[in-house]
PDB file of C-alpha atoms in Angstrom:
ATOM      1  CA  MET A   1     -46.380 -38.185-114.998  1.00  0.00           C
ATOM      2  CA  ILE A   2     -48.118 -37.478-111.662  1.00  0.00           C
ATOM      3  CA  LEU A   3     -51.247 -36.388-113.555  1.00  0.00           C
ATOM      4  CA  ALA A   4     -51.431 -39.769-115.310  1.00  0.00           C
ATOM      5  CA  ALA A   5     -51.073 -41.527-111.949  1.00  0.00           C
ATOM      6  CA  LEU A   6     -53.789 -39.323-110.445  1.00  0.00           C
ATOM      7  CA  ASP A   7     -56.095 -39.974-113.410  1.00  0.00           C
ATOM      8  CA  ALA A   8     -55.587 -43.720-112.964  1.00  0.00           C
ATOM      9  CA  LEU A   9     -56.513 -43.458-109.273  1.00  0.00           C
ATOM     10  CA  LEU A  10     -59.639 -41.475-110.116  1.00  0.00           C
ATOM     11  CA  GLN A  11     -60.760 -43.658-113.017  1.00  0.00           C
ATOM     12  CA  ASP A  12     -63.119 -45.870-111.002  1.00  0.00           C
ATOM     13  CA  ALA A  13     -63.946 -43.308-108.321  1.00  0.00           C
ATOM     14  CA  THR A  14     -65.199 -40.394-110.408  1.00  0.00           C
ATOM     15  CA  ALA A  15     -68.742 -39.310-111.056  1.00  0.00           C
ATOM     16  CA  GLY A  16     -70.056 -36.244-112.783  1.00  0.00           C
ATOM     17  CA  ASP A  17     -72.762 -34.335-114.546  1.00  0.00           C
ATOM     18  CA  PRO A  18     -72.298 -34.627-118.319  1.00  0.00           C
ATOM     19  CA  VAL A  19     -74.616 -31.681-118.976  1.00  0.00           C
ATOM     20  CA  LYS A  20     -72.792 -29.227-116.702  1.00  0.00           C
ATOM     21  CA  GLY A  21     -69.364 -30.813-117.060  1.00  0.00           C
ATOM     22  CA  THR A  22     -68.744 -30.982-113.318  1.00  0.00           C
ATOM     23  CA  GLN A  23     -66.841 -33.905-111.822  1.00  0.00           C
ATOM     24  CA  TRP A  24     -66.359 -35.193-108.306  1.00  0.00           C
ATOM     25  CA  THR A  25     -64.663 -38.098-106.625  1.00  0.00           C
ATOM     26  CA  ARG A  26     -65.521 -40.188-103.606  1.00  0.00           C
ATOM     27  CA  LYS A  27     -61.860 -40.404-102.601  1.00  0.00           C
ATOM     28  CA  MET A  28     -60.444 -38.105 -99.931  1.00  0.00           C
ATOM     29  CA  LEU A  29     -57.368 -35.960-100.508  1.00  0.00           C
ATOM     30  CA  ARG A  30     -55.360 -37.899 -97.913  1.00  0.00           C
ATOM     31  CA  THR A  31     -56.248 -41.218 -99.550  1.00  0.00           C
ATOM     32  CA  LEU A  32     -55.174 -39.979-102.980  1.00  0.00           C
ATOM     33  CA  CYS A  33     -51.999 -38.470-101.508  1.00  0.00           C
ATOM     34  CA  ALA A  34     -51.043 -41.730 -99.772  1.00  0.00           C
ATOM     35  CA  ALA A  35     -51.602 -43.684-102.990  1.00  0.00           C
ATOM     36  CA  LEU A  36     -49.409 -41.264-104.958  1.00  0.00           C
ATOM     37  CA  VAL A  37     -46.656 -41.431-102.328  1.00  0.00           C
ATOM     38  CA  ALA A  38     -46.834 -45.248-102.508  1.00  0.00           C
ATOM     39  CA  GLN A  39     -46.256 -44.962-106.279  1.00  0.00           C
ATOM     40  CA  GLY A  40     -43.063 -42.971-105.722  1.00  0.00           C
ATOM     41  CA  PHE A  41     -44.290 -39.370-105.778  1.00  0.00           C
ATOM     42  CA  SER A  42     -42.696 -38.736-102.392  1.00  0.00           C
ATOM     43  CA  THR A  43     -43.157 -34.954-102.198  1.00  0.00           C
ATOM     44  CA  THR A  44     -46.906 -35.107-102.689  1.00  0.00           C
ATOM     45  CA  SER A  45     -49.112 -33.466-100.060  1.00  0.00           C
ATOM     46  CA  PRO A  46     -52.897 -33.197 -99.730  1.00  0.00           C
ATOM     47  CA  MET A  47     -52.643 -29.543-100.834  1.00  0.00           C
ATOM     48  CA  THR A  48     -50.783 -30.626-103.975  1.00  0.00           C
ATOM     49  CA  VAL A  49     -53.501 -33.171-104.718  1.00  0.00           C
ATOM     50  CA  ARG A  50     -56.135 -30.446-104.167  1.00  0.00           C
ATOM     51  CA  ARG A  51     -54.437 -28.170-106.723  1.00  0.00           C
ATOM     52  CA  LEU A  52     -54.095 -31.026-109.211  1.00  0.00           C
ATOM     53  CA  LEU A  53     -57.774 -31.919-108.829  1.00  0.00           C
ATOM     54  CA  GLN A  54     -58.807 -28.301-109.293  1.00  0.00           C
ATOM     55  CA  GLY A  55     -56.661 -28.153-112.418  1.00  0.00           C
ATOM     56  CA  ARG A  56     -58.537 -31.195-113.707  1.00  0.00           C
ATOM     57  CA  GLY A  57     -61.905 -29.483-113.182  1.00  0.00           C
ATOM     58  CA  TYR A  58     -62.824 -31.144-109.904  1.00  0.00           C
ATOM     59  CA  ARG A  59     -64.554 -28.977-107.312  1.00  0.00           C
ATOM     60  CA  GLN A  60     -65.717 -29.556-103.758  1.00  0.00           C
ATOM     61  CA  ARG A  61     -69.471 -29.935-103.757  1.00  0.00           C
ATOM     62  CA  VAL A  62     -72.180 -30.304-101.173  1.00  0.00           C
ATOM     63  CA  ASN A  63     -75.700 -31.543-101.682  1.00  0.00           C
ATOM     64  CA  ARG A  64     -78.294 -28.804-102.136  1.00  0.00           C
ATOM     65  CA  LYS A  65     -81.698 -29.147-100.551  1.00  0.00           C
ATOM     66  CA  ARG A  66     -83.868 -27.943-103.413  1.00  0.00           C
ATOM     67  CA  LEU A  67     -86.217 -30.802-104.194  1.00  0.00           C
ATOM     68  CA  THR A  68     -89.641 -30.720-102.597  1.00  0.00           C
ATOM     69  CA  LYS A  69     -92.720 -32.842-102.686  1.00  0.00           C
ATOM     70  CA  ASP A  70     -95.918 -31.516-104.203  1.00  0.00           C
ATOM     71  CA  HIS A  71     -96.981 -28.133-102.861  1.00  0.00           C
ATOM     72  CA  ASN A  72     -99.045 -28.469 -99.682  1.00  0.00           C
ATOM     73  CA  ALA A  73    -101.312 -25.495 -98.888  1.00  0.00           C
ATOM     74  CA  HIS A  74    -101.967 -26.779 -95.352  1.00  0.00           C
ATOM     75  CA  ARG A  75     -98.275 -26.807 -94.570  1.00  0.00           C
ATOM     76  CA  ASP A  76     -97.838 -23.247 -95.834  1.00  0.00           C
ATOM     77  CA  ARG A  77    -100.807 -22.098 -93.758  1.00  0.00           C
ATOM     78  CA  GLN A  78     -99.320 -23.741 -90.663  1.00  0.00           C
ATOM     79  CA  ILE A  79     -95.911 -22.141 -91.282  1.00  0.00           C
ATOM     80  CA  ARG A  80     -97.495 -18.699 -91.749  1.00  0.00           C
ATOM     81  CA  TYR A  81     -99.451 -19.160 -88.495  1.00  0.00           C
ATOM     82  CA  LEU A  82     -96.304 -20.156 -86.592  1.00  0.00           C
ATOM     83  CA  THR A  83     -94.395 -17.219 -88.094  1.00  0.00           C
ATOM     84  CA  ARG A  84     -97.097 -14.770 -86.911  1.00  0.00           C
ATOM     85  CA  LYS A  85     -97.052 -16.303 -83.418  1.00  0.00           C
ATOM     86  CA  ARG A  86     -93.264 -16.195 -83.289  1.00  0.00           C
ATOM     87  CA  ARG A  87     -93.211 -12.489 -84.207  1.00  0.00           C
ATOM     88  CA  ALA A  88     -95.929 -11.665 -81.671  1.00  0.00           C
ATOM     89  CA  PHE A  89     -94.146 -13.540 -78.875  1.00  0.00           C
ATOM     90  CA  LEU A  90     -90.824 -11.880 -79.672  1.00  0.00           C
ATOM     91  CA  LYS A  91     -92.474  -8.443 -79.780  1.00  0.00           C
ATOM     92  CA  ALA A  92     -94.042  -9.105 -76.349  1.00  0.00           C
ATOM     93  CA  ASP A  93     -90.650 -10.299 -75.036  1.00  0.00           C
ATOM     94  CA  ASP A  94     -92.091 -13.757 -74.408  1.00  0.00           C
ATOM     95  CA  PRO A  95     -89.914 -16.845 -74.914  1.00  0.00           C
ATOM     96  CA  VAL A  96     -89.634 -18.402 -78.351  1.00  0.00           C
ATOM     97  CA  LEU A  97     -87.768 -21.702 -78.296  1.00  0.00           C
ATOM     98  CA  SER A  98     -86.343 -23.825 -81.056  1.00  0.00           C
ATOM     99  CA  VAL A  99     -85.656 -27.371 -79.895  1.00  0.00           C
ATOM    100  CA  ASP A 100     -84.018 -30.418 -81.436  1.00  0.00           C
ATOM    101  CA  THR A 101     -82.352 -33.660 -80.535  1.00  0.00           C
ATOM    102  CA  LYS A 102     -78.725 -33.952 -81.534  1.00  0.00           C
ATOM    103  CA  LYS A 103     -76.863 -37.061 -82.685  1.00  0.00           C
ATOM    104  CA  LYS A 104     -76.758 -39.775 -80.051  1.00  0.00           C
ATOM    105  CA  GLU A 105     -73.261 -40.585 -78.845  1.00  0.00           C
ATOM    106  CA  LEU A 106     -71.908 -43.744 -77.271  1.00  0.00           C
ATOM    107  CA  VAL A 107     -70.396 -43.157 -73.828  1.00  0.00           C
ATOM    108  CA  GLY A 108     -67.099 -44.901 -73.270  1.00  0.00           C
ATOM    109  CA  ASN A 109     -63.452 -44.948 -74.147  1.00  0.00           C
ATOM    110  CA  PHE A 110     -64.025 -44.422 -77.888  1.00  0.00           C
ATOM    111  CA  ARG A 111     -62.275 -42.384 -80.549  1.00  0.00           C
ATOM    112  CA  ASN A 112     -63.803 -38.960 -81.157  1.00  0.00           C
ATOM    113  CA  GLU A 113     -63.299 -36.587 -84.054  1.00  0.00           C
ATOM    114  CA  GLY A 114     -60.970 -33.680 -83.494  1.00  0.00           C
ATOM    115  CA  VAL A 115     -57.574 -33.270 -81.916  1.00  0.00           C
ATOM    116  CA  THR A 116     -56.238 -32.185 -78.546  1.00  0.00           C
ATOM    117  CA  TRP A 117     -52.851 -31.007 -77.382  1.00  0.00           C
ATOM    118  CA  ARG A 118     -51.261 -33.613 -75.143  1.00  0.00           C
ATOM    119  CA  GLN A 119     -47.852 -35.131 -74.547  1.00  0.00           C
ATOM    120  CA  GLY A 120     -48.831 -38.571 -75.799  1.00  0.00           C
ATOM    121  CA  PRO A 121     -51.733 -40.282 -77.543  1.00  0.00           C
ATOM    122  CA  LEU A 122     -54.836 -41.214 -75.588  1.00  0.00           C
ATOM    123  CA  GLU A 123     -55.459 -44.948 -75.837  1.00  0.00           C
ATOM    124  CA  VAL A 124     -59.028 -45.724 -76.927  1.00  0.00           C
ATOM    125  CA  MET A 125     -60.991 -48.750 -78.121  1.00  0.00           C
ATOM    126  CA  GLU A 126     -60.330 -49.863 -81.705  1.00  0.00           C
ATOM    127  CA  THR A 127     -64.034 -50.222 -82.396  1.00  0.00           C
ATOM    128  CA  ALA A 128     -67.134 -48.418 -81.175  1.00  0.00           C
ATOM    129  CA  PHE A 129     -69.812 -51.050 -80.735  1.00  0.00           C
ATOM    130  CA  PRO A 130     -72.912 -50.263 -78.652  1.00  0.00           C
ATOM    131  CA  SER A 131     -72.284 -53.442 -76.652  1.00  0.00           C
ATOM    132  CA  ASP A 132     -68.949 -51.972 -75.466  1.00  0.00           C
ATOM    133  CA  ALA A 133     -70.481 -48.662 -74.407  1.00  0.00           C
ATOM    134  CA  GLU A 134     -71.135 -47.635 -70.832  1.00  0.00           C
ATOM    135  CA  GLY A 135     -74.298 -45.993 -72.101  1.00  0.00           C
ATOM    136  CA  LYS A 136     -75.692 -43.622 -74.656  1.00  0.00           C
ATOM    137  CA  ALA A 137     -75.790 -39.822 -74.385  1.00  0.00           C
ATOM    138  CA  ILE A 138     -78.734 -38.036 -75.980  1.00  0.00           C
ATOM    139  CA  PRO A 139     -78.109 -34.278 -76.308  1.00  0.00           C
ATOM    140  CA  TYR A 140     -81.269 -32.167 -76.529  1.00  0.00           C
ATOM    141  CA  GLY A 141     -80.741 -28.593 -77.677  1.00  0.00           C
ATOM    142  CA  ILE A 142     -82.927 -25.677 -76.644  1.00  0.00           C
ATOM    143  CA  TYR A 143     -82.349 -22.364 -78.404  1.00  0.00           C
ATOM    144  CA  ASP A 144     -83.867 -19.155 -77.015  1.00  0.00           C
ATOM    145  CA  VAL A 145     -84.494 -17.203 -80.223  1.00  0.00           C
ATOM    146  CA  GLY A 146     -85.095 -13.819 -78.568  1.00  0.00           C
ATOM    147  CA  ARG A 147     -81.993 -13.948 -76.371  1.00  0.00           C
ATOM    148  CA  ASN A 148     -79.776 -15.808 -78.883  1.00  0.00           C
ATOM    149  CA  HIS A 149     -78.861 -18.264 -76.135  1.00  0.00           C
ATOM    150  CA  GLY A 150     -78.450 -22.025 -76.303  1.00  0.00           C
ATOM    151  CA  PHE A 151     -78.948 -24.637 -73.607  1.00  0.00           C
ATOM    152  CA  VAL A 152     -78.202 -28.356 -73.882  1.00  0.00           C
ATOM    153  CA  VAL A 153     -79.574 -31.134 -71.705  1.00  0.00           C
ATOM    154  CA  VAL A 154     -77.945 -34.553 -72.022  1.00  0.00           C
ATOM    155  CA  GLY A 155     -80.053 -37.591 -71.228  1.00  0.00           C
ATOM    156  CA  THR A 156     -78.996 -41.201 -70.928  1.00  0.00           C
ATOM    157  CA  ALA A 157     -82.249 -43.127 -71.257  1.00  0.00           C
ATOM    158  CA  HIS A 158     -84.519 -42.725 -74.272  1.00  0.00           C
ATOM    159  CA  GLU A 159     -85.442 -39.919 -76.606  1.00  0.00           C
ATOM    160  CA  THR A 160     -89.115 -39.495 -75.716  1.00  0.00           C
ATOM    161  CA  ALA A 161     -91.678 -36.726 -75.430  1.00  0.00           C
ATOM    162  CA  GLU A 162     -91.242 -36.964 -71.654  1.00  0.00           C
ATOM    163  CA  PHE A 163     -87.524 -36.284 -72.057  1.00  0.00           C
ATOM    164  CA  ALA A 164     -88.270 -33.253 -74.254  1.00  0.00           C
ATOM    165  CA  VAL A 165     -90.735 -31.861 -71.705  1.00  0.00           C
ATOM    166  CA  ALA A 166     -88.267 -32.472 -68.862  1.00  0.00           C
ATOM    167  CA  ALA A 167     -85.530 -30.651 -70.811  1.00  0.00           C
ATOM    168  CA  ILE A 168     -87.757 -27.633 -71.474  1.00  0.00           C
ATOM    169  CA  ARG A 169     -88.874 -27.654 -67.820  1.00  0.00           C
ATOM    170  CA  ARG A 170     -85.225 -27.640 -66.726  1.00  0.00           C
ATOM    171  CA  TRP A 171     -84.535 -24.709 -69.069  1.00  0.00           C
ATOM    172  CA  TRP A 172     -87.566 -22.826 -67.704  1.00  0.00           C
ATOM    173  CA  GLN A 173     -86.653 -23.402 -64.074  1.00  0.00           C
ATOM    174  CA  GLY A 174     -82.970 -22.551 -64.466  1.00  0.00           C
ATOM    175  CA  ILE A 175     -82.919 -19.887 -67.173  1.00  0.00           C
ATOM    176  CA  GLY A 176     -86.346 -19.018 -68.553  1.00  0.00           C
ATOM    177  CA  ARG A 177     -88.218 -18.100 -65.380  1.00  0.00           C
ATOM    178  CA  PRO A 178     -85.587 -15.652 -64.063  1.00  0.00           C
ATOM    179  CA  VAL A 179     -85.478 -13.916 -67.466  1.00  0.00           C
ATOM    180  CA  TYR A 180     -89.110 -13.993 -68.599  1.00  0.00           C
ATOM    181  CA  ALA A 181     -91.299 -14.269 -65.468  1.00  0.00           C
TER     182      ALA A 181
END
């Protein structure tokens, strides 16, 4: 009986690969569980729904990055050059940095993912509109490959080349110079 109810919930939210026979759904376990409880299956939990889905051939899937554009010899040559430089710098105990900008976050009294232990709920805004924010935080990550050490600089203005240079300069002055100079 619960399987028929689950199948009905999945009917319009299922996709799959007919060649491989794999199926997936866009609905979350908690959503399916709540819908089953609303239909009278009161002892249903997300773990129960997971087992039922697995029994029906559903599996958790993630996208695989396998598709590429046409082969580009110039790109391969550039990557090989950078790989040689990276190895030489590491062998000489010179700094090798990997840098990237992380997801921008609104600054304010907004809901964040995750949980904390507290005696009562923290009251936050219902919505997270940029117009309600006190500002925007732009985390810039710097990873020292040779030392396996990360460093994050958080800016509040704009993500620019000047910001990147300032972040690397701050890393060099505070961490890099004492270690490498």
